[in-house]
PDB file of N, CA and C in Angstrom:
ATOM      1  N   MET A  26       9.488 -43.694 -90.415  1.00 52.00           N
ATOM      2  CA  MET A  26       9.798 -42.925 -89.235  1.00 52.00           C
ATOM      3  C   MET A  26      11.089 -42.156 -89.458  1.00 52.00           C
ATOM      4  N   GLU A  27      11.220 -41.087 -88.784  1.00 59.00           N
ATOM      5  CA  GLU A  27      12.403 -40.241 -88.915  1.00 59.00           C
ATOM      6  C   GLU A  27      13.572 -40.718 -88.057  1.00 59.00           C
ATOM      7  N   THR A  28      13.374 -41.763 -87.273  1.00 63.00           N
ATOM      8  CA  THR A  28      14.415 -42.214 -86.354  1.00 63.00           C
ATOM      9  C   THR A  28      14.413 -43.732 -86.242  1.00 63.00           C
ATOM     10  N   ASP A  29      15.547 -44.296 -85.856  1.00 69.00           N
ATOM     11  CA  ASP A  29      15.607 -45.739 -85.630  1.00 69.00           C
ATOM     12  C   ASP A  29      15.721 -46.076 -84.146  1.00 69.00           C
ATOM     13  N   VAL A  30      15.503 -45.090 -83.285  1.00 79.00           N
ATOM     14  CA  VAL A  30      15.526 -45.306 -81.841  1.00 79.00           C
ATOM     15  C   VAL A  30      14.138 -45.786 -81.414  1.00 79.00           C
ATOM     16  N   PRO A  31      14.042 -47.005 -80.836  1.00 81.00           N
ATOM     17  CA  PRO A  31      12.725 -47.578 -80.520  1.00 81.00           C
ATOM     18  C   PRO A  31      11.850 -46.699 -79.625  1.00 81.00           C
ATOM     19  N   ALA A  32      12.428 -46.080 -78.613  1.00 82.00           N
ATOM     20  CA  ALA A  32      11.618 -45.252 -77.716  1.00 82.00           C
ATOM     21  C   ALA A  32      11.030 -44.053 -78.454  1.00 82.00           C
ATOM     22  N   ARG A  33      11.798 -43.474 -79.337  1.00 86.00           N
ATOM     23  CA  ARG A  33      11.306 -42.318 -80.096  1.00 86.00           C
ATOM     24  C   ARG A  33      10.193 -42.731 -81.039  1.00 86.00           C
ATOM     25  N   GLN A  34      10.358 -43.880 -81.687  1.00 86.00           N
ATOM     26  CA  GLN A  34       9.311 -44.381 -82.580  1.00 86.00           C
ATOM     27  C   GLN A  34       8.015 -44.617 -81.820  1.00 86.00           C
ATOM     28  N   ALA A  35       8.110 -45.252 -80.642  1.00 84.00           N
ATOM     29  CA  ALA A  35       6.912 -45.520 -79.845  1.00 84.00           C
ATOM     30  C   ALA A  35       6.249 -44.222 -79.412  1.00 84.00           C
ATOM     31  N   THR A  36       7.056 -43.235 -79.034  1.00 86.00           N
ATOM     32  CA  THR A  36       6.519 -41.945 -78.600  1.00 86.00           C
ATOM     33  C   THR A  36       5.740 -41.273 -79.724  1.00 86.00           C
ATOM     34  N   LEU A  37       6.339 -41.218 -80.901  1.00 88.00           N
ATOM     35  CA  LEU A  37       5.684 -40.549 -82.032  1.00 88.00           C
ATOM     36  C   LEU A  37       4.472 -41.328 -82.531  1.00 88.00           C
ATOM     37  N   LYS A  38       4.576 -42.665 -82.587  1.00 88.00           N
ATOM     38  CA  LYS A  38       3.439 -43.472 -83.054  1.00 88.00           C
ATOM     39  C   LYS A  38       2.279 -43.453 -82.072  1.00 88.00           C
ATOM     40  N   ALA A  39       2.558 -43.172 -80.794  1.00 87.00           N
ATOM     41  CA  ALA A  39       1.492 -43.066 -79.787  1.00 87.00           C
ATOM     42  C   ALA A  39       0.763 -41.734 -79.887  1.00 87.00           C
ATOM     43  N   GLY A  40       1.223 -40.863 -80.789  1.00 90.00           N
ATOM     44  CA  GLY A  40       0.563 -39.583 -80.970  1.00 90.00           C
ATOM     45  C   GLY A  40       1.065 -38.496 -80.036  1.00 90.00           C
ATOM     46  N   MET A  41       2.159 -38.764 -79.357  1.00 88.00           N
ATOM     47  CA  MET A  41       2.730 -37.754 -78.461  1.00 88.00           C
ATOM     48  C   MET A  41       3.354 -36.647 -79.301  1.00 88.00           C
ATOM     49  N   PRO A  42       3.444 -35.442 -78.776  1.00 90.00           N
ATOM     50  CA  PRO A  42       4.050 -34.342 -79.530  1.00 90.00           C
ATOM     51  C   PRO A  42       5.549 -34.585 -79.739  1.00 90.00           C
ATOM     52  N   ALA A  43       6.095 -33.969 -80.773  1.00 89.00           N
ATOM     53  CA  ALA A  43       7.516 -34.130 -81.091  1.00 89.00           C
ATOM     54  C   ALA A  43       8.410 -33.624 -79.970  1.00 89.00           C
ATOM     55  N   GLU A  44       7.901 -32.754 -79.117  1.00 89.00           N
ATOM     56  CA  GLU A  44       8.696 -32.213 -78.008  1.00 89.00           C
ATOM     57  C   GLU A  44       8.799 -33.196 -76.842  1.00 89.00           C
ATOM     58  N   ALA A  45       7.999 -34.259 -76.860  1.00 86.00           N
ATOM     59  CA  ALA A  45       8.002 -35.228 -75.760  1.00 86.00           C
ATOM     60  C   ALA A  45       9.356 -35.937 -75.689  1.00 86.00           C
ATOM     61  N   VAL A  46       9.811 -36.171 -74.479  1.00 82.00           N
ATOM     62  CA  VAL A  46      11.099 -36.821 -74.249  1.00 82.00           C
ATOM     63  C   VAL A  46      10.929 -38.325 -74.352  1.00 82.00           C
ATOM     64  N   SER A  47      11.918 -38.993 -74.940  1.00 82.00           N
ATOM     65  CA  SER A  47      11.911 -40.453 -75.013  1.00 82.00           C
ATOM     66  C   SER A  47      13.304 -40.972 -74.670  1.00 82.00           C
ATOM     67  N   ILE A  48      13.337 -42.077 -73.953  1.00 77.00           N
ATOM     68  CA  ILE A  48      14.599 -42.684 -73.534  1.00 77.00           C
ATOM     69  C   ILE A  48      14.564 -44.159 -73.897  1.00 77.00           C
ATOM     70  N   THR A  49      15.598 -44.637 -74.578  1.00 77.00           N
ATOM     71  CA  THR A  49      15.720 -46.057 -74.898  1.00 77.00           C
ATOM     72  C   THR A  49      16.657 -46.703 -73.885  1.00 77.00           C
ATOM     73  N   VAL A  50      16.176 -47.773 -73.248  1.00 71.00           N
ATOM     74  CA  VAL A  50      16.992 -48.540 -72.316  1.00 71.00           C
ATOM     75  C   VAL A  50      17.265 -49.880 -72.978  1.00 71.00           C
ATOM     76  N   ASP A  51      18.522 -50.183 -73.235  1.00 68.00           N
ATOM     77  CA  ASP A  51      18.903 -51.429 -73.910  1.00 68.00           C
ATOM     78  C   ASP A  51      19.329 -52.444 -72.864  1.00 68.00           C
ATOM     79  N   ARG A  52      18.473 -53.416 -72.635  1.00 65.00           N
ATOM     80  CA  ARG A  52      18.757 -54.458 -71.642  1.00 65.00           C
ATOM     81  C   ARG A  52      18.497 -55.813 -72.275  1.00 65.00           C
ATOM     82  N   ALA A  53      19.057 -56.851 -71.691  1.00 61.00           N
ATOM     83  CA  ALA A  53      18.839 -58.204 -72.202  1.00 61.00           C
ATOM     84  C   ALA A  53      17.382 -58.623 -72.024  1.00 61.00           C
ATOM     85  N   CYS A  54      16.739 -58.118 -71.007  1.00 61.00           N
ATOM     86  CA  CYS A  54      15.347 -58.476 -70.747  1.00 61.00           C
ATOM     87  C   CYS A  54      14.740 -57.395 -69.848  1.00 61.00           C
ATOM     88  N   CYS A  55      13.447 -57.293 -69.835  1.00 64.00           N
ATOM     89  CA  CYS A  55      12.732 -56.376 -68.941  1.00 64.00           C
ATOM     90  C   CYS A  55      13.056 -54.906 -69.200  1.00 64.00           C
ATOM     91  N   SER A  56      13.275 -54.500 -70.449  1.00 61.00           N
ATOM     92  CA  SER A  56      13.676 -53.124 -70.722  1.00 61.00           C
ATOM     93  C   SER A  56      12.615 -52.110 -70.322  1.00 61.00           C
ATOM     94  N   SER A  57      11.337 -52.420 -70.517  1.00 63.00           N
ATOM     95  CA  SER A  57      10.309 -51.447 -70.138  1.00 63.00           C
ATOM     96  C   SER A  57      10.237 -51.307 -68.627  1.00 63.00           C
ATOM     97  N   LEU A  58      10.377 -52.418 -67.918  1.00 71.00           N
ATOM     98  CA  LEU A  58      10.376 -52.360 -66.462  1.00 71.00           C
ATOM     99  C   LEU A  58      11.576 -51.570 -65.959  1.00 71.00           C
ATOM    100  N   ALA A  59      12.745 -51.767 -66.577  1.00 69.00           N
ATOM    101  CA  ALA A  59      13.943 -51.026 -66.175  1.00 69.00           C
ATOM    102  C   ALA A  59      13.779 -49.540 -66.460  1.00 69.00           C
ATOM    103  N   ALA A  60      13.170 -49.197 -67.585  1.00 64.00           N
ATOM    104  CA  ALA A  60      12.958 -47.791 -67.922  1.00 64.00           C
ATOM    105  C   ALA A  60      12.049 -47.119 -66.897  1.00 64.00           C
ATOM    106  N   VAL A  61      10.996 -47.811 -66.521  1.00 70.00           N
ATOM    107  CA  VAL A  61      10.081 -47.254 -65.523  1.00 70.00           C
ATOM    108  C   VAL A  61      10.798 -47.102 -64.188  1.00 70.00           C
ATOM    109  N   ARG A  62      11.514 -48.123 -63.797  1.00 74.00           N
ATOM    110  CA  ARG A  62      12.192 -48.097 -62.500  1.00 74.00           C
ATOM    111  C   ARG A  62      13.301 -47.050 -62.458  1.00 74.00           C
ATOM    112  N   VAL A  63      14.104 -46.959 -63.504  1.00 72.00           N
ATOM    113  CA  VAL A  63      15.266 -46.075 -63.515  1.00 72.00           C
ATOM    114  C   VAL A  63      14.874 -44.613 -63.661  1.00 72.00           C
ATOM    115  N   ARG A  64      14.017 -44.299 -64.587  1.00 76.00           N
ATOM    116  CA  ARG A  64      13.779 -42.902 -64.914  1.00 76.00           C
ATOM    117  C   ARG A  64      12.386 -42.408 -64.545  1.00 76.00           C
ATOM    118  N   VAL A  65      11.391 -43.140 -64.951  1.00 78.00           N
ATOM    119  CA  VAL A  65      10.018 -42.663 -64.818  1.00 78.00           C
ATOM    120  C   VAL A  65       9.606 -42.533 -63.352  1.00 78.00           C
ATOM    121  N   TYR A  66       9.915 -43.521 -62.550  1.00 81.00           N
ATOM    122  CA  TYR A  66       9.527 -43.469 -61.144  1.00 81.00           C
ATOM    123  C   TYR A  66      10.089 -42.236 -60.465  1.00 81.00           C
ATOM    124  N   ARG A  67      11.373 -41.971 -60.681  1.00 83.00           N
ATOM    125  CA  ARG A  67      11.994 -40.804 -60.053  1.00 83.00           C
ATOM    126  C   ARG A  67      11.378 -39.500 -60.542  1.00 83.00           C
ATOM    127  N   ALA A  68      11.113 -39.432 -61.843  1.00 84.00           N
ATOM    128  CA  ALA A  68      10.562 -38.201 -62.405  1.00 84.00           C
ATOM    129  C   ALA A  68       9.156 -37.923 -61.872  1.00 84.00           C
ATOM    130  N   VAL A  69       8.337 -38.966 -61.739  1.00 84.00           N
ATOM    131  CA  VAL A  69       6.994 -38.784 -61.183  1.00 84.00           C
ATOM    132  C   VAL A  69       7.097 -38.428 -59.702  1.00 84.00           C
ATOM    133  N   LYS A  70       7.960 -39.108 -58.984  1.00 87.00           N
ATOM    134  CA  LYS A  70       8.119 -38.879 -57.538  1.00 87.00           C
ATOM    135  C   LYS A  70       8.562 -37.449 -57.228  1.00 87.00           C
ATOM    136  N   THR A  71       9.442 -36.889 -58.070  1.00 90.00           N
ATOM    137  CA  THR A  71       9.933 -35.527 -57.829  1.00 90.00           C
ATOM    138  C   THR A  71       9.033 -34.461 -58.426  1.00 90.00           C
ATOM    139  N   GLY A  72       7.998 -34.863 -59.157  1.00 90.00           N
ATOM    140  CA  GLY A  72       7.088 -33.895 -59.747  1.00 90.00           C
ATOM    141  C   GLY A  72       7.575 -33.332 -61.070  1.00 90.00           C
ATOM    142  N   GLU A  73       8.621 -33.901 -61.614  1.00 88.00           N
ATOM    143  CA  GLU A  73       9.155 -33.438 -62.904  1.00 88.00           C
ATOM    144  C   GLU A  73       8.169 -33.713 -64.038  1.00 88.00           C
ATOM    145  N   ILE A  74       7.456 -34.845 -63.940  1.00 84.00           N
ATOM    146  CA  ILE A  74       6.436 -35.189 -64.936  1.00 84.00           C
ATOM    147  C   ILE A  74       5.185 -35.666 -64.214  1.00 84.00           C
ATOM    148  N   GLU A  75       4.067 -35.632 -64.932  1.00 82.00           N
ATOM    149  CA  GLU A  75       2.814 -36.107 -64.368  1.00 82.00           C
ATOM    150  C   GLU A  75       2.407 -37.452 -64.945  1.00 82.00           C
ATOM    151  N   ILE A  76       2.712 -37.652 -66.224  1.00 79.00           N
ATOM    152  CA  ILE A  76       2.299 -38.869 -66.928  1.00 79.00           C
ATOM    153  C   ILE A  76       3.514 -39.459 -67.628  1.00 79.00           C
ATOM    154  N   ALA A  77       3.613 -40.787 -67.606  1.00 78.00           N
ATOM    155  CA  ALA A  77       4.717 -41.465 -68.278  1.00 78.00           C
ATOM    156  C   ALA A  77       4.189 -42.690 -69.015  1.00 78.00           C
ATOM    157  N   LEU A  78       4.915 -43.099 -70.013  1.00 73.00           N
ATOM    158  CA  LEU A  78       4.558 -44.264 -70.809  1.00 73.00           C
ATOM    159  C   LEU A  78       5.760 -45.192 -70.830  1.00 73.00           C
ATOM    160  N   GLY A  79       5.620 -46.409 -70.287  1.00 72.00           N
ATOM    161  CA  GLY A  79       6.699 -47.399 -70.304  1.00 72.00           C
ATOM    162  C   GLY A  79       6.347 -48.482 -71.312  1.00 72.00           C
ATOM    163  N   VAL A  80       7.195 -48.680 -72.300  1.00 70.00           N
ATOM    164  CA  VAL A  80       6.924 -49.620 -73.387  1.00 70.00           C
ATOM    165  C   VAL A  80       8.110 -50.558 -73.542  1.00 70.00           C
ATOM    166  N   GLY A  81       7.851 -51.819 -73.773  1.00 69.00           N
ATOM    167  CA  GLY A  81       8.929 -52.786 -73.989  1.00 69.00           C
ATOM    168  C   GLY A  81       8.792 -53.438 -75.362  1.00 69.00           C
ATOM    169  N   ALA A  82       9.922 -53.742 -75.948  1.00 70.00           N
ATOM    170  CA  ALA A  82       9.946 -54.437 -77.236  1.00 70.00           C
ATOM    171  C   ALA A  82      10.894 -55.614 -77.117  1.00 70.00           C
ATOM    172  N   GLU A  83      10.474 -56.762 -77.598  1.00 68.00           N
ATOM    173  CA  GLU A  83      11.269 -57.971 -77.475  1.00 68.00           C
ATOM    174  C   GLU A  83      11.648 -58.459 -78.863  1.00 68.00           C
ATOM    175  N   ASN A  84      12.918 -58.774 -79.065  1.00 68.00           N
ATOM    176  CA  ASN A  84      13.311 -59.399 -80.326  1.00 68.00           C
ATOM    177  C   ASN A  84      14.344 -60.500 -80.116  1.00 68.00           C
ATOM    178  N   MET A  85      14.569 -60.880 -78.867  1.00 67.00           N
ATOM    179  CA  MET A  85      15.539 -61.936 -78.582  1.00 67.00           C
ATOM    180  C   MET A  85      15.086 -63.277 -79.137  1.00 67.00           C
ATOM    181  N   SER A  86      13.778 -63.483 -79.275  1.00 69.00           N
ATOM    182  CA  SER A  86      13.282 -64.753 -79.802  1.00 69.00           C
ATOM    183  C   SER A  86      13.591 -64.905 -81.289  1.00 69.00           C
ATOM    184  N   ARG A  87      14.020 -63.834 -81.942  1.00 74.00           N
ATOM    185  CA  ARG A  87      14.370 -63.904 -83.362  1.00 74.00           C
ATOM    186  C   ARG A  87      15.837 -64.226 -83.592  1.00 74.00           C
ATOM    187  N   THR A  88      16.590 -64.449 -82.526  1.00 76.00           N
ATOM    188  CA  THR A  88      17.997 -64.777 -82.657  1.00 76.00           C
ATOM    189  C   THR A  88      18.119 -66.173 -83.263  1.00 76.00           C
ATOM    190  N   PRO A  89      18.910 -66.309 -84.315  1.00 81.00           N
ATOM    191  CA  PRO A  89      18.995 -67.618 -84.983  1.00 81.00           C
ATOM    192  C   PRO A  89      19.825 -68.620 -84.198  1.00 81.00           C
ATOM    193  N   LEU A  90      19.600 -69.886 -84.502  1.00 83.00           N
ATOM    194  CA  LEU A  90      20.467 -70.941 -84.003  1.00 83.00           C
ATOM    195  C   LEU A  90      21.687 -71.013 -84.918  1.00 83.00           C
ATOM    196  N   ILE A  91      22.848 -71.274 -84.342  1.00 85.00           N
ATOM    197  CA  ILE A  91      24.089 -71.322 -85.100  1.00 85.00           C
ATOM    198  C   ILE A  91      24.395 -72.777 -85.462  1.00 85.00           C
ATOM    199  N   VAL A  92      24.682 -73.006 -86.721  1.00 87.00           N
ATOM    200  CA  VAL A  92      25.001 -74.342 -87.227  1.00 87.00           C
ATOM    201  C   VAL A  92      26.501 -74.386 -87.519  1.00 87.00           C
ATOM    202  N   PRO A  93      27.172 -75.499 -87.208  1.00 86.00           N
ATOM    203  CA  PRO A  93      28.611 -75.592 -87.483  1.00 86.00           C
ATOM    204  C   PRO A  93      28.913 -75.383 -88.965  1.00 86.00           C
ATOM    205  N   PRO A  94      30.049 -74.747 -89.278  1.00 87.00           N
ATOM    206  CA  PRO A  94      30.360 -74.437 -90.673  1.00 87.00           C
ATOM    207  C   PRO A  94      30.492 -75.650 -91.581  1.00 87.00           C
ATOM    208  N   GLU A  95      30.902 -76.798 -91.052  1.00 85.00           N
ATOM    209  CA  GLU A  95      31.067 -77.973 -91.916  1.00 85.00           C
ATOM    210  C   GLU A  95      29.745 -78.497 -92.468  1.00 85.00           C
ATOM    211  N   ILE A  96      28.639 -78.065 -91.913  1.00 87.00           N
ATOM    212  CA  ILE A  96      27.319 -78.486 -92.399  1.00 87.00           C
ATOM    213  C   ILE A  96      27.043 -77.877 -93.787  1.00 87.00           C
ATOM    214  N   ARG A  97      27.744 -76.826 -94.100  1.00 84.00           N
ATOM    215  CA  ARG A  97      27.561 -76.174 -95.398  1.00 84.00           C
ATOM    216  C   ARG A  97      27.716 -77.150 -96.563  1.00 84.00           C
ATOM    217  N   TRP A  98      28.604 -78.138 -96.414  1.00 86.00           N
ATOM    218  CA  TRP A  98      28.848 -79.108 -97.479  1.00 86.00           C
ATOM    219  C   TRP A  98      28.066 -80.393 -97.264  1.00 86.00           C
ATOM    220  N   GLY A  99      27.184 -80.396 -96.305  1.00 85.00           N
ATOM    221  CA  GLY A  99      26.300 -81.535 -96.081  1.00 85.00           C
ATOM    222  C   GLY A  99      26.827 -82.532 -95.064  1.00 85.00           C
ATOM    223  N   LYS A 100      25.926 -83.347 -94.573  1.00 82.00           N
ATOM    224  CA  LYS A 100      26.259 -84.394 -93.617  1.00 82.00           C
ATOM    225  C   LYS A 100      25.318 -85.547 -93.895  1.00 82.00           C
ATOM    226  N   ARG A 101      25.876 -86.727 -94.005  1.00 82.00           N
ATOM    227  CA  ARG A 101      25.056 -87.879 -94.384  1.00 82.00           C
ATOM    228  C   ARG A 101      24.236 -88.430 -93.236  1.00 82.00           C
ATOM    229  N   LEU A 102      24.908 -88.750 -92.122  1.00 85.00           N
ATOM    230  CA  LEU A 102      24.221 -89.413 -91.021  1.00 85.00           C
ATOM    231  C   LEU A 102      24.562 -88.741 -89.700  1.00 85.00           C
ATOM    232  N   GLY A 103      23.723 -88.955 -88.736  1.00 85.00           N
ATOM    233  CA  GLY A 103      24.008 -88.478 -87.388  1.00 85.00           C
ATOM    234  C   GLY A 103      23.325 -87.164 -87.054  1.00 85.00           C
ATOM    235  N   ASN A 104      23.491 -86.803 -85.820  1.00 88.00           N
ATOM    236  CA  ASN A 104      22.878 -85.578 -85.320  1.00 88.00           C
ATOM    237  C   ASN A 104      23.699 -84.354 -85.705  1.00 88.00           C
ATOM    238  N   ILE A 105      23.029 -83.237 -85.790  1.00 87.00           N
ATOM    239  CA  ILE A 105      23.688 -81.951 -86.030  1.00 87.00           C
ATOM    240  C   ILE A 105      23.480 -81.117 -84.777  1.00 87.00           C
ATOM    241  N   GLU A 106      24.564 -80.637 -84.197  1.00 88.00           N
ATOM    242  CA  GLU A 106      24.457 -79.817 -83.004  1.00 88.00           C
ATOM    243  C   GLU A 106      24.383 -78.346 -83.398  1.00 88.00           C
ATOM    244  N   MET A 107      23.351 -77.656 -82.904  1.00 87.00           N
ATOM    245  CA  MET A 107      23.195 -76.225 -83.144  1.00 87.00           C
ATOM    246  C   MET A 107      23.372 -75.503 -81.818  1.00 87.00           C
ATOM    247  N   TRP A 108      23.832 -74.248 -81.869  1.00 81.00           N
ATOM    248  CA  TRP A 108      24.074 -73.469 -80.668  1.00 81.00           C
ATOM    249  C   TRP A 108      23.122 -72.284 -80.614  1.00 81.00           C
ATOM    250  N   ASP A 109      22.743 -71.939 -79.410  1.00 78.00           N
ATOM    251  CA  ASP A 109      21.906 -70.769 -79.178  1.00 78.00           C
ATOM    252  C   ASP A 109      22.744 -69.515 -79.411  1.00 78.00           C
ATOM    253  N   GLY A 110      22.320 -68.641 -80.314  1.00 74.00           N
ATOM    254  CA  GLY A 110      23.066 -67.445 -80.646  1.00 74.00           C
ATOM    255  C   GLY A 110      23.166 -66.434 -79.514  1.00 74.00           C
ATOM    256  N   LEU A 111      22.244 -66.466 -78.564  1.00 70.00           N
ATOM    257  CA  LEU A 111      22.278 -65.523 -77.445  1.00 70.00           C
ATOM    258  C   LEU A 111      23.232 -65.947 -76.340  1.00 70.00           C
ATOM    259  N   PHE A 112      23.400 -67.236 -76.184  1.00 67.00           N
ATOM    260  CA  PHE A 112      24.148 -67.747 -75.037  1.00 67.00           C
ATOM    261  C   PHE A 112      25.581 -67.233 -74.986  1.00 67.00           C
ATOM    262  N   GLY A 113      26.233 -67.124 -76.123  1.00 65.00           N
ATOM    263  CA  GLY A 113      27.624 -66.699 -76.146  1.00 65.00           C
ATOM    264  C   GLY A 113      27.854 -65.204 -76.200  1.00 65.00           C
ATOM    265  N   LEU A 114      26.821 -64.404 -76.063  1.00 64.00           N
ATOM    266  CA  LEU A 114      26.979 -62.959 -76.184  1.00 64.00           C
ATOM    267  C   LEU A 114      27.589 -62.308 -74.954  1.00 64.00           C
ATOM    268  N   GLY A 115      27.685 -63.039 -73.883  1.00 62.00           N
ATOM    269  CA  GLY A 115      28.346 -62.487 -72.705  1.00 62.00           C
ATOM    270  C   GLY A 115      27.419 -61.822 -71.707  1.00 62.00           C
ATOM    271  N   TYR A 116      26.154 -62.188 -71.678  1.00 59.00           N
ATOM    272  CA  TYR A 116      25.268 -61.651 -70.657  1.00 59.00           C
ATOM    273  C   TYR A 116      25.542 -62.415 -69.369  1.00 59.00           C
ATOM    274  N   LYS A 117      26.526 -61.983 -68.627  1.00 60.00           N
ATOM    275  CA  LYS A 117      26.922 -62.663 -67.385  1.00 60.00           C
ATOM    276  C   LYS A 117      25.790 -62.600 -66.368  1.00 60.00           C
ATOM    277  N   GLY A 118      25.444 -63.750 -65.844  1.00 62.00           N
ATOM    278  CA  GLY A 118      24.385 -63.804 -64.839  1.00 62.00           C
ATOM    279  C   GLY A 118      23.012 -63.497 -65.390  1.00 62.00           C
ATOM    280  N   PHE A 119      22.801 -63.669 -66.700  1.00 59.00           N
ATOM    281  CA  PHE A 119      21.503 -63.364 -67.310  1.00 59.00           C
ATOM    282  C   PHE A 119      20.409 -64.225 -66.697  1.00 59.00           C
ATOM    283  N   GLN A 120      19.361 -63.591 -66.254  1.00 60.00           N
ATOM    284  CA  GLN A 120      18.193 -64.276 -65.722  1.00 60.00           C
ATOM    285  C   GLN A 120      16.970 -63.717 -66.430  1.00 60.00           C
ATOM    286  N   PRO A 121      16.193 -64.563 -67.093  1.00 58.00           N
ATOM    287  CA  PRO A 121      14.975 -64.072 -67.739  1.00 58.00           C
ATOM    288  C   PRO A 121      14.040 -63.412 -66.726  1.00 58.00           C
ATOM    289  N   CYS A 122      13.170 -62.571 -67.219  1.00 57.00           N
ATOM    290  CA  CYS A 122      12.216 -61.874 -66.335  1.00 57.00           C
ATOM    291  C   CYS A 122      11.377 -62.887 -65.575  1.00 57.00           C
ATOM    292  N   VAL A 123      11.144 -62.611 -64.341  1.00 52.00           N
ATOM    293  CA  VAL A 123      10.331 -63.477 -63.503  1.00 52.00           C
ATOM    294  C   VAL A 123       9.191 -62.640 -62.945  1.00 52.00           C
ATOM    295  N   GLY A 124       7.987 -63.179 -63.093  1.00 48.00           N
ATOM    296  CA  GLY A 124       6.840 -62.524 -62.476  1.00 48.00           C
ATOM    297  C   GLY A 124       6.314 -61.439 -63.273  1.00 48.00           C
TER     298      GLY A 124
END
């Protein structure tokens, strides 16, 4: 692909013309729903566009678990505590999509 912007890739791979507009919305969750709500709904309502495509891509499930650095040299006995890599990113009030 000629671009690394997800919305542009989806637009071109869907067979849309190169002149078609694409917008990437970067959210912790529900990005396609946010894109439709923020931009597409208004554009259809005002008659600016007739047809819209809302697409979401998820990659948060690929976030690794973090292991303490001392594990690098091994641990003989006991539990190893791992941390969720997403939790500390600062998504204040993050709530997964519901419904």
